[in-house]
Amino acid sequence: MRTLCSSTLIGEALLIMFAALVAMRLSDVSNGEIWAVSGIAMALCVLLCGMISRPGAVQIGWALQIGLIASGFILPTMFGLGVVFAGLWWCSVHYGRKVDDFKAARAAAEAAAVQA
């Protein structure tokens, strides 16, 4: 799960940067506001990537996704990115846990086979 979630967060940080560059050209919002919103979101993605194995990191990740969607009120491109990455975050958490459970079951089965 850690690998999937970290990959999602790094991809999200990169796409936020590219969305900020596009928003600077297409949006009526000032460049300072664009970089403030985008910079905070990118920094949170990178920080959370380093904390992903700690308790509560998944919940913080959900809060980040909801915050990104909410930032769409300031910068409309962030709304679309927030929705897409909320879906990717759900997939990363859901399927990451399934893979972790599968690996744990396989390791337990191998340990039982060695003992037998």
Short mmCIF file of C-alpha atoms in Angstrom, two decimals:
data_model
loop_
_atom_site.label_atom_id
_atom_site.label_comp_id
_atom_site.label_asym_id
_atom_site.label_seq_id
_atom_site.Cartn_x
_atom_site.Cartn_y
_atom_site.Cartn_z
CA MET A 1 0.00 0.00 0.00
CA ARG A 2 2.85 2.34 0.78
CA THR A 3 4.19 2.13 -2.76
CA LEU A 4 0.82 2.75 -4.41
CA CYS A 5 -0.05 5.68 -2.16
CA SER A 6 3.39 7.26 -2.53
CA SER A 7 3.22 6.96 -6.32
CA THR A 8 -0.21 8.60 -6.32
CA LEU A 9 1.02 11.48 -4.16
CA ILE A 10 4.13 12.15 -6.26
CA GLY A 11 2.07 12.08 -9.46
CA GLU A 12 -0.43 14.40 -7.83
CA ALA A 13 2.28 16.89 -6.86
CA LEU A 14 3.64 16.95 -10.41
CA LEU A 15 0.22 17.42 -11.98
CA ILE A 16 -0.61 20.21 -9.54
CA MET A 17 2.54 22.01 -10.68
CA PHE A 18 1.57 21.63 -14.35
CA ALA A 19 -2.01 22.70 -13.60
CA ALA A 20 -0.67 25.81 -11.88
CA LEU A 21 1.34 26.71 -14.98
CA VAL A 22 -1.75 26.31 -17.16
CA ALA A 23 -3.93 28.22 -14.70
CA MET A 24 -1.53 31.15 -14.81
CA ARG A 25 -2.32 31.59 -18.50
CA LEU A 26 -6.02 30.76 -18.51
CA SER A 27 -7.34 31.96 -15.16
CA ASP A 28 -8.32 35.40 -13.92
CA VAL A 29 -6.91 34.52 -10.50
CA SER A 30 -3.66 36.27 -9.58
CA ASN A 31 -0.39 34.38 -9.95
CA GLY A 32 0.30 34.75 -6.23
CA GLU A 33 -2.94 32.98 -5.31
CA ILE A 34 -2.29 30.27 -7.87
CA TRP A 35 1.17 29.54 -6.51
CA ALA A 36 0.01 29.77 -2.90
CA VAL A 37 -2.73 27.17 -3.38
CA SER A 38 -0.59 24.98 -5.63
CA GLY A 39 2.51 25.27 -3.47
CA ILE A 40 0.68 24.28 -0.31
CA ALA A 41 -0.92 21.31 -2.07
CA MET A 42 2.40 20.16 -3.57
CA ALA A 43 4.21 20.48 -0.23
CA LEU A 44 1.49 18.49 1.54
CA CYS A 45 1.71 15.74 -1.10
CA VAL A 46 5.47 15.42 -0.67
CA LEU A 47 5.29 15.54 3.15
CA LEU A 48 2.54 12.94 3.25
CA CYS A 49 4.55 10.72 0.92
CA GLY A 50 7.24 10.50 3.60
CA MET A 51 4.70 9.77 6.35
CA ILE A 52 2.61 7.17 4.51
CA SER A 53 3.58 4.26 6.78
CA ARG A 54 2.59 6.10 9.96
CA PRO A 55 -0.77 5.75 11.67
CA GLY A 56 -3.33 8.24 10.43
CA ALA A 57 -1.58 8.90 7.13
CA VAL A 58 -4.45 7.49 5.08
CA GLN A 59 -6.90 9.80 6.84
CA ILE A 60 -4.60 12.77 6.25
CA GLY A 61 -4.47 11.71 2.60
CA TRP A 62 -8.26 11.82 2.44
CA ALA A 63 -8.22 15.28 4.00
CA LEU A 64 -5.69 16.37 1.38
CA GLN A 65 -7.95 15.12 -1.42
CA ILE A 66 -10.99 16.89 0.05
CA GLY A 67 -8.93 20.06 0.49
CA LEU A 68 -7.81 19.88 -3.12
CA ILE A 69 -11.41 19.57 -4.27
CA ALA A 70 -12.37 22.50 -2.02
CA SER A 71 -9.55 24.62 -3.46
CA GLY A 72 -11.47 24.44 -6.73
CA PHE A 73 -13.47 27.40 -5.43
CA ILE A 74 -10.31 29.49 -5.72
CA LEU A 75 -8.73 27.79 -8.71
CA PRO A 76 -11.19 25.78 -10.86
CA THR A 77 -8.53 23.47 -12.32
CA MET A 78 -7.90 22.12 -8.83
CA PHE A 79 -11.47 20.85 -8.62
CA GLY A 80 -10.95 18.47 -11.54
CA LEU A 81 -7.57 17.33 -10.24
CA GLY A 82 -9.03 16.81 -6.79
CA VAL A 83 -11.79 14.56 -8.08
CA VAL A 84 -9.41 12.51 -10.23
CA PHE A 85 -6.85 12.08 -7.48
CA ALA A 86 -9.48 11.29 -4.86
CA GLY A 87 -10.42 8.35 -7.08
CA LEU A 88 -6.78 7.35 -7.47
CA TRP A 89 -6.26 7.69 -3.72
CA TRP A 90 -9.21 5.37 -3.09
CA CYS A 91 -7.79 2.83 -5.55
CA SER A 92 -4.33 3.04 -3.98
CA VAL A 93 -5.66 2.50 -0.47
CA HIS A 94 -8.18 -0.19 -1.41
CA TYR A 95 -5.99 -2.29 -3.65
CA GLY A 96 -2.87 -1.63 -1.60
CA ARG A 97 -4.55 -3.15 1.44
CA LYS A 98 -5.66 -6.14 -0.62
CA VAL A 99 -2.12 -6.73 -1.83
CA ASP A 100 -0.74 -6.34 1.71
CA ASP A 101 -3.32 -8.82 3.05
CA PHE A 102 -2.46 -11.28 0.27
CA LYS A 103 1.26 -11.02 1.00
CA ALA A 104 0.67 -11.53 4.73
CA ALA A 105 -1.50 -14.61 4.09
CA ARG A 106 1.10 -16.05 1.71
CA ALA A 107 3.91 -15.44 4.23
CA ALA A 108 1.85 -17.12 6.96
CA ALA A 109 1.17 -20.10 4.69
CA GLU A 110 4.86 -20.42 3.83
CA ALA A 111 5.82 -20.22 7.51
CA ALA A 112 3.26 -22.93 8.34
CA ALA A 113 4.63 -25.11 5.53
CA VAL A 114 8.17 -24.73 6.82
CA GLN A 115 7.11 -25.71 10.35
CA ALA A 116 5.23 -28.77 9.10
#
